[in-house]
Short mmCIF file of the C-alpha atoms (twelve columns), coordinates in Angstrom:
data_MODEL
# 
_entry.id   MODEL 
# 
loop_
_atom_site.group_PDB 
_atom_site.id 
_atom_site.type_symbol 
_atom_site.label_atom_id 
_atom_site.label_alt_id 
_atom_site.label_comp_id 
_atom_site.label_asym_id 
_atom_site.label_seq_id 
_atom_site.Cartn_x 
_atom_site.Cartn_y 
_atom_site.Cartn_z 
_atom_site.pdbx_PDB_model_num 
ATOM 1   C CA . UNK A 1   -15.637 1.347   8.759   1 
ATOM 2   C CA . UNK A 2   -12.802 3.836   9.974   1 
ATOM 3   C CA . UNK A 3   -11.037 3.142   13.867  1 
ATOM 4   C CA . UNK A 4   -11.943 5.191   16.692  1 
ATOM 5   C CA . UNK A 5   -9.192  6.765   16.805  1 
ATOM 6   C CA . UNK A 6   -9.911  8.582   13.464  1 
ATOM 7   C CA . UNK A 7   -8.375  12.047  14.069  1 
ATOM 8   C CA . UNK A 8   -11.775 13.909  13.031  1 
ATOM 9   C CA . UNK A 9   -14.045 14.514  15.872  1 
ATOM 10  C CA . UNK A 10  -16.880 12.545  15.736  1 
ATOM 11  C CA . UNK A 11  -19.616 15.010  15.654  1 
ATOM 12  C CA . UNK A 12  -17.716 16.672  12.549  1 
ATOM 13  C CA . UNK A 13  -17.311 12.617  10.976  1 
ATOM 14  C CA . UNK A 14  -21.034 12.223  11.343  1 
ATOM 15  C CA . UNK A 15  -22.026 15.389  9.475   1 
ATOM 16  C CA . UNK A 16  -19.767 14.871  6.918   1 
ATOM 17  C CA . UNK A 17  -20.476 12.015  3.877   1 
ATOM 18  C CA . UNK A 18  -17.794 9.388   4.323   1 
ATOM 19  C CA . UNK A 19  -16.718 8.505   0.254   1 
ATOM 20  C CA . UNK A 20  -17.105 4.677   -0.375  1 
ATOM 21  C CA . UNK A 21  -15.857 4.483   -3.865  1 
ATOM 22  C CA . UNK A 22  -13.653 7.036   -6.011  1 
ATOM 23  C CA . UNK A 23  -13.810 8.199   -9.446  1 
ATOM 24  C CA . UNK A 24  -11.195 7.643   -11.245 1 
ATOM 25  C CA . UNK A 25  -10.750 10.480  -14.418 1 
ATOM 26  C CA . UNK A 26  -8.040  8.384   -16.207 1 
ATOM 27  C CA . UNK A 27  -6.916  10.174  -18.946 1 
ATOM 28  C CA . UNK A 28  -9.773  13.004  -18.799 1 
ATOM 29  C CA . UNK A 29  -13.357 12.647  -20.661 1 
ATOM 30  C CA . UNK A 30  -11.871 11.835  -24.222 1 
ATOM 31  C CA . UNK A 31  -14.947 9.158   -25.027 1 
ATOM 32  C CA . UNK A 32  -14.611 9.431   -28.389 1 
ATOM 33  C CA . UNK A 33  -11.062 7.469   -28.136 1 
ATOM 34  C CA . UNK A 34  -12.109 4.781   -25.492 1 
ATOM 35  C CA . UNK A 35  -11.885 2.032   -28.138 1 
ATOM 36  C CA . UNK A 36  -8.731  2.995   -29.301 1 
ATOM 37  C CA . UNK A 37  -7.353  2.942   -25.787 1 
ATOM 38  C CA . UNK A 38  -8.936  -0.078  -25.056 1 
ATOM 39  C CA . UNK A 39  -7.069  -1.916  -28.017 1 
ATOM 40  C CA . UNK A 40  -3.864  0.116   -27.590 1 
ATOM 41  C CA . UNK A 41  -3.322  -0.613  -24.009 1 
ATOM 42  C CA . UNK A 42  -4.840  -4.046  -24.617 1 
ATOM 43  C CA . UNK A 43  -2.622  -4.957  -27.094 1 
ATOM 44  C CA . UNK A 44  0.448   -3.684  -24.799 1 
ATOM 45  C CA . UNK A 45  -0.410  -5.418  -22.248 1 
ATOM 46  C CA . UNK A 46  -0.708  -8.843  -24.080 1 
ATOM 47  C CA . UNK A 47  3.177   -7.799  -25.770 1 
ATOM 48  C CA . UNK A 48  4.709   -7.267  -22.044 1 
ATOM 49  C CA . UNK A 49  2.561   -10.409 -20.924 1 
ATOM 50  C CA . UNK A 50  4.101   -12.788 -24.196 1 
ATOM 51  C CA . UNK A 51  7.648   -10.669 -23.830 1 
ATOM 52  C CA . UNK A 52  8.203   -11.138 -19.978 1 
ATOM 53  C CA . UNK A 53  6.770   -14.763 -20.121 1 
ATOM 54  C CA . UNK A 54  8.959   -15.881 -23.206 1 
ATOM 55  C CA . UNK A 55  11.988  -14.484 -21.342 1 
ATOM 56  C CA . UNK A 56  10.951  -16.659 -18.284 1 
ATOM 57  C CA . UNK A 57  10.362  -19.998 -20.556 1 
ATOM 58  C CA . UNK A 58  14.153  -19.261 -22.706 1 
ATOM 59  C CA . UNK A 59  15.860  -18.677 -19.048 1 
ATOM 60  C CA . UNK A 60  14.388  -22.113 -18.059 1 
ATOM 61  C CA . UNK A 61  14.864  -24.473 -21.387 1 
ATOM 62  C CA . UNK A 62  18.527  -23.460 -21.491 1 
ATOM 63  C CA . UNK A 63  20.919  -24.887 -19.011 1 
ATOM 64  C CA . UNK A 64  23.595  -22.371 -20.268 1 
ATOM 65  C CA . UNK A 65  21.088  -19.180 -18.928 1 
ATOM 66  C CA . UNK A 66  20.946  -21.035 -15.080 1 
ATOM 67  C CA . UNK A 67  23.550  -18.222 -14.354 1 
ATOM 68  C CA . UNK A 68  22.983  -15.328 -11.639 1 
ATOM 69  C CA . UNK A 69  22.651  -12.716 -14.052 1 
ATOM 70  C CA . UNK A 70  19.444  -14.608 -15.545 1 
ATOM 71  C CA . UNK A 71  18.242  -15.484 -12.549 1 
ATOM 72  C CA . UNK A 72  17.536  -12.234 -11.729 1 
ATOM 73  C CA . UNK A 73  16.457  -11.172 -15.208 1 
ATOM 74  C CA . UNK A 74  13.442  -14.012 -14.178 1 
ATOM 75  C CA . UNK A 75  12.920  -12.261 -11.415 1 
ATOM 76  C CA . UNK A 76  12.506  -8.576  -13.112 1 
ATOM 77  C CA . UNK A 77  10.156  -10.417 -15.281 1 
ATOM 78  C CA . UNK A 78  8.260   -11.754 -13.121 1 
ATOM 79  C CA . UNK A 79  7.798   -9.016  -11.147 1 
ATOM 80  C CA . UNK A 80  7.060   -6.819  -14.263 1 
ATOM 81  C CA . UNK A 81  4.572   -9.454  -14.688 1 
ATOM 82  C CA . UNK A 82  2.712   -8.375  -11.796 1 
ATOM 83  C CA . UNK A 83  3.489   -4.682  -11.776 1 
ATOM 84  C CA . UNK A 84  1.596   -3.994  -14.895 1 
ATOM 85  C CA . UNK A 85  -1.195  -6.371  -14.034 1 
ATOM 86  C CA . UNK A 86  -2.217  -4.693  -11.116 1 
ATOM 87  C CA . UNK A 87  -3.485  -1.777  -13.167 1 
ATOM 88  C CA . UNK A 88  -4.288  -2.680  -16.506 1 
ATOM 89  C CA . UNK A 89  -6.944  -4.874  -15.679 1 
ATOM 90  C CA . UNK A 90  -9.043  -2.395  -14.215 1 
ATOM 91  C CA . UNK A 91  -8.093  0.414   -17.005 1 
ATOM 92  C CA . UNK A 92  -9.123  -2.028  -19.771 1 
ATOM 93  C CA . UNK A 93  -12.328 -2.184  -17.865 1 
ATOM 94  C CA . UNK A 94  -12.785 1.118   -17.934 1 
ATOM 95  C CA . UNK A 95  -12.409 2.124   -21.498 1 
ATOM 96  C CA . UNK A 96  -14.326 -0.757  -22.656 1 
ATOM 97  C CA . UNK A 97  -17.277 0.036   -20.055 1 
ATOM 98  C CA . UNK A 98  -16.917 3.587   -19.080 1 
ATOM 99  C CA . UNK A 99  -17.060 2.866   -16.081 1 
ATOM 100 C CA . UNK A 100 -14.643 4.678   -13.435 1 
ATOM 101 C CA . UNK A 101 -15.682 3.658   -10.259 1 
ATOM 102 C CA . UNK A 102 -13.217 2.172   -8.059  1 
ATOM 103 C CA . UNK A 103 -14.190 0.874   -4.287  1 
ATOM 104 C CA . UNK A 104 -12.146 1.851   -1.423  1 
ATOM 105 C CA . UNK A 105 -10.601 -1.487  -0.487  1 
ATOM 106 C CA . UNK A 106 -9.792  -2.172  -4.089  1 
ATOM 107 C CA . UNK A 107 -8.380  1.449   -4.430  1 
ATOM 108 C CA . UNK A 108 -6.167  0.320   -1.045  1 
ATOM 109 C CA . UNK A 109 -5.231  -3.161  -2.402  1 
ATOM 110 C CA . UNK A 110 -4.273  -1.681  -5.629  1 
ATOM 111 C CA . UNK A 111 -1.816  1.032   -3.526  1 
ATOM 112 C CA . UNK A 112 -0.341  -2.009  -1.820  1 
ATOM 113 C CA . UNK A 113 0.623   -3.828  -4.345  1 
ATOM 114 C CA . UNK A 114 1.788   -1.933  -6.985  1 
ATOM 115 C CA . UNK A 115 3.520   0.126   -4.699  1 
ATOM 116 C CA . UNK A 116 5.131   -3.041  -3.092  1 
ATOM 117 C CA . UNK A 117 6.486   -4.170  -6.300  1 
ATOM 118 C CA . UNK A 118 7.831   -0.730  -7.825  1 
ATOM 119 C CA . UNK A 119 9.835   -0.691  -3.999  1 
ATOM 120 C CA . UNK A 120 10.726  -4.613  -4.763  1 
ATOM 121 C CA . UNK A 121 12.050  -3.609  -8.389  1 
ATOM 122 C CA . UNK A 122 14.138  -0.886  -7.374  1 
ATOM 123 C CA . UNK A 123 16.090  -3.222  -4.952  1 
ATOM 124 C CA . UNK A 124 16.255  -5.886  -7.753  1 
ATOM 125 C CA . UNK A 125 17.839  -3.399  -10.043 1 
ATOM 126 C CA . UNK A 126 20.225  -2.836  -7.312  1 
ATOM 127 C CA . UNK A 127 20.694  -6.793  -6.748  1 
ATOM 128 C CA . UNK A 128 21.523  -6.997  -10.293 1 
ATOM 129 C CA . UNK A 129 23.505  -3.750  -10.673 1 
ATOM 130 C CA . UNK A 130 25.982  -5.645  -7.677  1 
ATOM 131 C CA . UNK A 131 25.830  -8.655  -10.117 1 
ATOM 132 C CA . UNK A 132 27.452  -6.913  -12.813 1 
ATOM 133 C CA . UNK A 133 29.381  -5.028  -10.297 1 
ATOM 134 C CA . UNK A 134 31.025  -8.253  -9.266  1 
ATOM 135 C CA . UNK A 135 31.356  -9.640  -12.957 1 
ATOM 136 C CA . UNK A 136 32.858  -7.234  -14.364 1 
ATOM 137 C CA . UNK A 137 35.880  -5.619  -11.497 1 
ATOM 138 C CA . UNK A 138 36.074  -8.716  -9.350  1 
ATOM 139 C CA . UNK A 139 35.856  -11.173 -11.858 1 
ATOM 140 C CA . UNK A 140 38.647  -14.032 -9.452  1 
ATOM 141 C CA . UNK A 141 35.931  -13.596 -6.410  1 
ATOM 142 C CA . UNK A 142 32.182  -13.735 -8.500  1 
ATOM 143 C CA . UNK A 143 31.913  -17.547 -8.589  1 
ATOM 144 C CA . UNK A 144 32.521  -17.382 -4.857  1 
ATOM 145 C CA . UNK A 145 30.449  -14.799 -3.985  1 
ATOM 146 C CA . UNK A 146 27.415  -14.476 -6.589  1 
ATOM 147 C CA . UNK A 147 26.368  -18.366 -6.160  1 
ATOM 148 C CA . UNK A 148 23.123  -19.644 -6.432  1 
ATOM 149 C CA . UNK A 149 22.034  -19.405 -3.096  1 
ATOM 150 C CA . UNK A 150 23.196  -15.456 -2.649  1 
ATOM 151 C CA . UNK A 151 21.177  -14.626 -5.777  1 
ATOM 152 C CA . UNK A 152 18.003  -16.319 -4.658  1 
ATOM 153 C CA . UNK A 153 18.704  -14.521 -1.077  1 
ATOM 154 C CA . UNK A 154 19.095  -11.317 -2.494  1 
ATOM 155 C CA . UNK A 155 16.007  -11.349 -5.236  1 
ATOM 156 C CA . UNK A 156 13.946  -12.769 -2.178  1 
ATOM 157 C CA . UNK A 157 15.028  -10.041 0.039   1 
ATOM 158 C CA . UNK A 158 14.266  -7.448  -3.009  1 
ATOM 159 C CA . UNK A 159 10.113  -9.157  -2.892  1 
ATOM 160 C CA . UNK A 160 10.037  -9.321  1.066   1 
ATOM 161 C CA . UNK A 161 11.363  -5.390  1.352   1 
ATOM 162 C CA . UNK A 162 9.467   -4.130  -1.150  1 
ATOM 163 C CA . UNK A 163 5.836   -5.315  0.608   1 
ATOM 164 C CA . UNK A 164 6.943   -4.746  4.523   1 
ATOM 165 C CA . UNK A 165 8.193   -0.741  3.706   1 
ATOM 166 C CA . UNK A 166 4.459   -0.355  1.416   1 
ATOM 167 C CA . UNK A 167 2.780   -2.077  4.313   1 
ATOM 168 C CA . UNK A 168 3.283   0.885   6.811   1 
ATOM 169 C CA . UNK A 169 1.967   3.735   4.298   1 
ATOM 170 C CA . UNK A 170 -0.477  1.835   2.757   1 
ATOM 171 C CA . UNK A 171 -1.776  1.058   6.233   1 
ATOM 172 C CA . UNK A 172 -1.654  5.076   7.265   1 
ATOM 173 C CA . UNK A 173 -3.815  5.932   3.981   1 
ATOM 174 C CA . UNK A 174 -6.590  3.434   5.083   1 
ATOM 175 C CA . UNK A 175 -7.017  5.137   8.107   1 
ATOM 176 C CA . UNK A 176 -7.330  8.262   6.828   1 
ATOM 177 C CA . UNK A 177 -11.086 10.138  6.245   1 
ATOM 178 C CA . UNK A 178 -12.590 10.244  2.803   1 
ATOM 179 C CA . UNK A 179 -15.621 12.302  2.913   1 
ATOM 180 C CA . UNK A 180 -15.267 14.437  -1.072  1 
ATOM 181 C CA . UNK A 181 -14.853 15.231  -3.282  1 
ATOM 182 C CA . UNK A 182 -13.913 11.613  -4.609  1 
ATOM 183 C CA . UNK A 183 -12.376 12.495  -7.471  1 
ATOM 184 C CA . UNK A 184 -8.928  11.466  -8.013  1 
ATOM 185 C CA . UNK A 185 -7.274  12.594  -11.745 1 
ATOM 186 C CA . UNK A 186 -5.096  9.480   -12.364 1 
ATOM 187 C CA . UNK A 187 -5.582  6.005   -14.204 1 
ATOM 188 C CA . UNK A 188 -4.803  3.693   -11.098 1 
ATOM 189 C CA . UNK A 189 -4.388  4.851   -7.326  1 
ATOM 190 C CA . UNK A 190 -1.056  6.167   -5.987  1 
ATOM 191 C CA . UNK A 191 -0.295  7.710   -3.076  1 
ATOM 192 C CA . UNK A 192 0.133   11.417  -3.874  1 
ATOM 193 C CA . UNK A 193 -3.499  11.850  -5.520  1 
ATOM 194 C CA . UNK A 194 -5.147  9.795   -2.400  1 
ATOM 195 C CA . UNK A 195 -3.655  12.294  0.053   1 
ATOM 196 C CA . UNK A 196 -5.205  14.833  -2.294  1 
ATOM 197 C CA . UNK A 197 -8.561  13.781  -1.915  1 
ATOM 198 C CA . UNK A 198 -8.310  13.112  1.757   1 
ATOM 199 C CA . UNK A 199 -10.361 15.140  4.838   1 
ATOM 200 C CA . UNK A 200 -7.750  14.081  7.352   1 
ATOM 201 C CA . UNK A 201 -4.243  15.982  8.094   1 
ATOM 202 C CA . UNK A 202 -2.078  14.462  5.719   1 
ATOM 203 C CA . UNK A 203 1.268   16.316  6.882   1 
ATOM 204 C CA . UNK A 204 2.515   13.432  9.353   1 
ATOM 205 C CA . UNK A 205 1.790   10.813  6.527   1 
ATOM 206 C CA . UNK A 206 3.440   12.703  3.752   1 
ATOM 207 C CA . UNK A 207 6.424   13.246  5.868   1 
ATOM 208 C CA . UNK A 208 6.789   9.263   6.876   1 
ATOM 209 C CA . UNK A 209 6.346   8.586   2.767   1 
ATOM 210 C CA . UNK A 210 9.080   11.001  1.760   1 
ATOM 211 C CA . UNK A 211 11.618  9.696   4.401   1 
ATOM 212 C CA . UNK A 212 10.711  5.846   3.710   1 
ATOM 213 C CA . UNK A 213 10.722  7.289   -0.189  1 
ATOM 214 C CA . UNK A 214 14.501  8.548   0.904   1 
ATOM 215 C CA . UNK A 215 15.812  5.524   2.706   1 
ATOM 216 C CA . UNK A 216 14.073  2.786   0.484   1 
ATOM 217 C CA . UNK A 217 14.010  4.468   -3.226  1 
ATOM 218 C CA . UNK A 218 17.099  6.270   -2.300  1 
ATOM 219 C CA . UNK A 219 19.147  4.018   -1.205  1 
ATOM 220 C CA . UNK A 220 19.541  1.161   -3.646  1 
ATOM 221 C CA . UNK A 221 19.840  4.070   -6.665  1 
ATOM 222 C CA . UNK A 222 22.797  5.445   -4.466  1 
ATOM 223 C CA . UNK A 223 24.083  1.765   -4.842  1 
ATOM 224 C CA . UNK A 224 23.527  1.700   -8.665  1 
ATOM 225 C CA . UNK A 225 25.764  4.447   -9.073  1 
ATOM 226 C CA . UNK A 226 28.538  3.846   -7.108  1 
ATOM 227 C CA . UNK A 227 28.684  0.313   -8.888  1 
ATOM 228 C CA . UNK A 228 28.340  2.044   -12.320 1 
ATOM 229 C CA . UNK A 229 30.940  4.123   -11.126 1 
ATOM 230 C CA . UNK A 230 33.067  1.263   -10.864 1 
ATOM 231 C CA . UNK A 231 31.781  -0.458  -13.684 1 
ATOM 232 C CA . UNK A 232 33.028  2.797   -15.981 1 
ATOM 233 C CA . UNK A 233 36.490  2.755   -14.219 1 
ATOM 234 C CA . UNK A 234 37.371  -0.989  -14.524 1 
ATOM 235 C CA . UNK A 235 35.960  -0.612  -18.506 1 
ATOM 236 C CA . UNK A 236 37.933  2.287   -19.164 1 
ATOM 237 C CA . UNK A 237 41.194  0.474   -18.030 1 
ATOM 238 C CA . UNK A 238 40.704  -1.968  -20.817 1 
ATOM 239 C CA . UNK A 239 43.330  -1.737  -23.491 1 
ATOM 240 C CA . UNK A 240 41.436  -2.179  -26.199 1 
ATOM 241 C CA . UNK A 241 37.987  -0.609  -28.325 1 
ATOM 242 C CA . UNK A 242 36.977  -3.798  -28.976 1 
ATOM 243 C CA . UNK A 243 37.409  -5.470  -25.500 1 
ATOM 244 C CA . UNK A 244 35.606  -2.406  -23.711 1 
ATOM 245 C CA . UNK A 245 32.921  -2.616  -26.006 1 
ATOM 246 C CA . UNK A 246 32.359  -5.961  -24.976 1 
ATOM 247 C CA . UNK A 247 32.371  -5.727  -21.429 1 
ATOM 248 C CA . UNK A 248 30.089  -2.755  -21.939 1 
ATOM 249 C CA . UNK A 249 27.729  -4.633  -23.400 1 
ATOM 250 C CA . UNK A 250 26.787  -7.224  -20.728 1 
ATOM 251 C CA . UNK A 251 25.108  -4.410  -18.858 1 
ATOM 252 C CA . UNK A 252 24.021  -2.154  -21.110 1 
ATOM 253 C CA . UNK A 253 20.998  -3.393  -21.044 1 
ATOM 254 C CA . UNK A 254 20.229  -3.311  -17.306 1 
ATOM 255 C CA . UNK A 255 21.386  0.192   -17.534 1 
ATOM 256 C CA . UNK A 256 19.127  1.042   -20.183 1 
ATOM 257 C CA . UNK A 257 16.179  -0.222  -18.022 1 
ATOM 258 C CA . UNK A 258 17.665  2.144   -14.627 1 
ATOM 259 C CA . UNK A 259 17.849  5.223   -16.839 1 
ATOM 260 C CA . UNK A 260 14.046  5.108   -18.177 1 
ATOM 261 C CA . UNK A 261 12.548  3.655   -14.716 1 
ATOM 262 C CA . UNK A 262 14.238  5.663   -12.536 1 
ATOM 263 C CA . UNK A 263 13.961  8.936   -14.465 1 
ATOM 264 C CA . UNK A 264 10.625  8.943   -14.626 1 
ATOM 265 C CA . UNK A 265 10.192  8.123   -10.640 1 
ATOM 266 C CA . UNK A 266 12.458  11.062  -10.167 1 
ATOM 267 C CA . UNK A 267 10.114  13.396  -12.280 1 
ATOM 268 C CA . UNK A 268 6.723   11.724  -10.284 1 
ATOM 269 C CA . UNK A 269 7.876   11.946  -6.891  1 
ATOM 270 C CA . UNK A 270 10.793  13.965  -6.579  1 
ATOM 271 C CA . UNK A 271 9.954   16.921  -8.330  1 
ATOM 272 C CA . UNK A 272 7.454   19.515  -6.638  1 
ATOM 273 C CA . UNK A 273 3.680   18.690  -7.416  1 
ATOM 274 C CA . UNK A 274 1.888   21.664  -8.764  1 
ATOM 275 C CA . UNK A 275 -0.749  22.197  -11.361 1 
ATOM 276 C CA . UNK A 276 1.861   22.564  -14.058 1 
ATOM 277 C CA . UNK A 277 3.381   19.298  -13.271 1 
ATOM 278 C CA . UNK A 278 0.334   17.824  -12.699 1 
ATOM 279 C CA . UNK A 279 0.003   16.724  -16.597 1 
ATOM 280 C CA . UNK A 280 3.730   15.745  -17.086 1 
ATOM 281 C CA . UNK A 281 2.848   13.179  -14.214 1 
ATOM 282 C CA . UNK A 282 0.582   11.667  -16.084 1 
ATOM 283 C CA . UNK A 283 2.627   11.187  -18.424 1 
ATOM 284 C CA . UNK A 284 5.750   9.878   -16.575 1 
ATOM 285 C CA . UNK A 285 3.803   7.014   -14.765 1 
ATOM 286 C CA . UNK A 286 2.187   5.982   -18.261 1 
ATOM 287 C CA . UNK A 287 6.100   5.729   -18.839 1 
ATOM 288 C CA . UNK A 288 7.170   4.312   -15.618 1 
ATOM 289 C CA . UNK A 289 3.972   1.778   -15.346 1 
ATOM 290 C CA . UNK A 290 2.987   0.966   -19.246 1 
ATOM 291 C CA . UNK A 291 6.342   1.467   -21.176 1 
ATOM 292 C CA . UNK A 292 8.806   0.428   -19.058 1 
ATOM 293 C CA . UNK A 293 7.736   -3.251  -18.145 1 
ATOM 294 C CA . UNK A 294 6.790   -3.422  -22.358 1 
ATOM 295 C CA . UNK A 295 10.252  -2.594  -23.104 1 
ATOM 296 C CA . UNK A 296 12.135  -4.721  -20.719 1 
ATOM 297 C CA . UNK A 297 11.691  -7.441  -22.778 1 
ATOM 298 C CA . UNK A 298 12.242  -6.164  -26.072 1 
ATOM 299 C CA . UNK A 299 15.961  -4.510  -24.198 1 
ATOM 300 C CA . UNK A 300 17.099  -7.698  -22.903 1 
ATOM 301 C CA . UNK A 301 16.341  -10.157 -26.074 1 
ATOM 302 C CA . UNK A 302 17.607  -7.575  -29.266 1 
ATOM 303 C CA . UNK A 303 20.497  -6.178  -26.787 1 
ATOM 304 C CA . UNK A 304 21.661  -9.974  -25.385 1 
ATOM 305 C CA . UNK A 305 23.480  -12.515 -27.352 1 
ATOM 306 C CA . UNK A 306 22.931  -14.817 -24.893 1 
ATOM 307 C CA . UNK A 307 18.654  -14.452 -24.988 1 
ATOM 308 C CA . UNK A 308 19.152  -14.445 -28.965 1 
ATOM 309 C CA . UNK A 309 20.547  -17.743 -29.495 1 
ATOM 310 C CA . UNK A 310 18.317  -19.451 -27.211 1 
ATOM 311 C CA . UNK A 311 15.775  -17.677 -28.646 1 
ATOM 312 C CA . UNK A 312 17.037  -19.344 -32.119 1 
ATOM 313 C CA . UNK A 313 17.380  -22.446 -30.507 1 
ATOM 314 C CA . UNK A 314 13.507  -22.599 -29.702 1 
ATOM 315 C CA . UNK A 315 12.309  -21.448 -33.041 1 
ATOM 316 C CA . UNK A 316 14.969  -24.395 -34.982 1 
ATOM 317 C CA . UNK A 317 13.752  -26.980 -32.429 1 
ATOM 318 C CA . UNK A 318 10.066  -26.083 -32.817 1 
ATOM 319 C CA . UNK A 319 10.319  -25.550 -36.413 1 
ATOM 320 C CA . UNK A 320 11.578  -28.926 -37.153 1 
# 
């Protein structure tokens, strides 16, 4: 099951019980409310489903939404899409069944791709942070430079990045030894309670997820800022209230969507992990995982005039 060149010594592998499935504690033994989750997260997961698809199918129908800017808000939908299916599934599974057994290779594929598309959405943010970047201070050159193909290039390079960096730690973690306990107190598998539960030496690993953490979660927040930074400049140069309101608002709501998913990242990962922490967590990647992707939606249609009319456009045309 494990390579050869597992880092244990064999005799020591042998004697040891190698852990085939974790248990997965969720949100501790609270059995008494496991119905109530179940239709809670069950019924927030069909609103981000119906948001994030009804954002898609408005984008689409309206030839005045075919703009960059939209583009990528199909994209973050989309990928939202995904994000939040890769672990509500198997939570609404286990509050309905009680069952919190999770197999190693789904535990693995589960890492993979959800940490694959939290790195893809982080460079998408960034993608569309450049968009309104380029909209708003270099209004003369965005026509030339945000064109279709560029904004398909960049949103694909956001996907393809966000996979190949999870591939190498993802990979790492499957090698490592699992022999107990195999208990892991989370609702979905991430990469900080896996090393927790591991036999192996986890230092090397840790070390290679904080610098790819650095240069690949880093990096495209250190370019949302310096194009906020420009954004607030060119805004504040604006003569008027009313004209600076209005530029403000085209990306108000992207910047609404930065500040809650990146702020709870920063308290996850960033902050040291102790026992303390260890509840507040929790609670940021309900935030980061559950409420974000809900609220994406519900940002972009009430904060957008543009999503609002077509949105009035369906319901007149539907309606009769």
């Amino acid at each position: 099951m494990y390579p050869t060149e597992q880092p244990m010594d064999k005799r020591e592998e042998n004697n040891q019980t190698v852990v085939k499935e974790f248990i997965l504690l969720g949100f501790g033994n609270i059995y008494e409310f496991q119905i109530l989750l179940f239709l809670v997260f069950l019924v927030i997961y069909l609103v981000t489903m119906s948001g994030n698809f009804l954002i898609v199918v408005l984008i689409v129908a309206d030839q005045r939404l075919h703009t960059p800017m939209y583009l990528f808000l199909i994209n973050l939908s989309c990928l939202e899409s995904c994000y939040i299916s890769t672990i509500f599934p198997r939570m609404l599974d286990s509050f309905l069944t009680g069952n919190q057994l999770m197999p190693l290779n789904s535990c693995f594929t589960q890492l993979y791709f959800f940490g694959g598309l939290a790195t893809a959405e982080c460079y998408l943010l960034a993608a569309m942070s450049y968009d309104r970047y380029l909209a708003i201070c270099k209004p003369l050159y965005y026509v030339m430079i945000m064109d279709r193909k560029t904004c398909l290039w960049l949103a694909g390079c956001s996907w393809i990045i966000g996979f190949l960096v999870n591939s190498v730690p993802t990979y790492l973690i499957k090698q490592l030894v699992f022999c107990g306990p195999n208990v892991i107190d989370h609702f979905f598998c991430d990469f900080t309670p896996l090393l927790q539960v591991s036999c192996s030496n986890t230092v090397k690993i840790q070390l290679l997820i904080f610098i790819l953490s650095a240069l690949f979660g880093l990096l495209p927040f250190l370019l949302i800022l310096v194009s906020y930074s420009c954004i607030v400049q060119t805004i504040l140069r604006i003569p008027s209230t009313v004209g600076r309101k209005k530029t403000f608002s085209t990306c108000s709501s992207h910047l609404t969507v930065v500040t809650l998913f990146y702020g709870t990242i920063v308290i996850v990962y960033v902050l040291p992990k102790n026992r303390a922490l260890r509840d507040l967590n929790k609670i940021c990647s309900v935030f980061y995982t559950v409420l974000t992707p809900l609220v994406n939606p519900f940002v972009y249609s009430l904060r957008n005039k543009d999503i609002k009319q077509a949105l009035r456009k369906a319901i007149k045309h539907f309606s009769g």
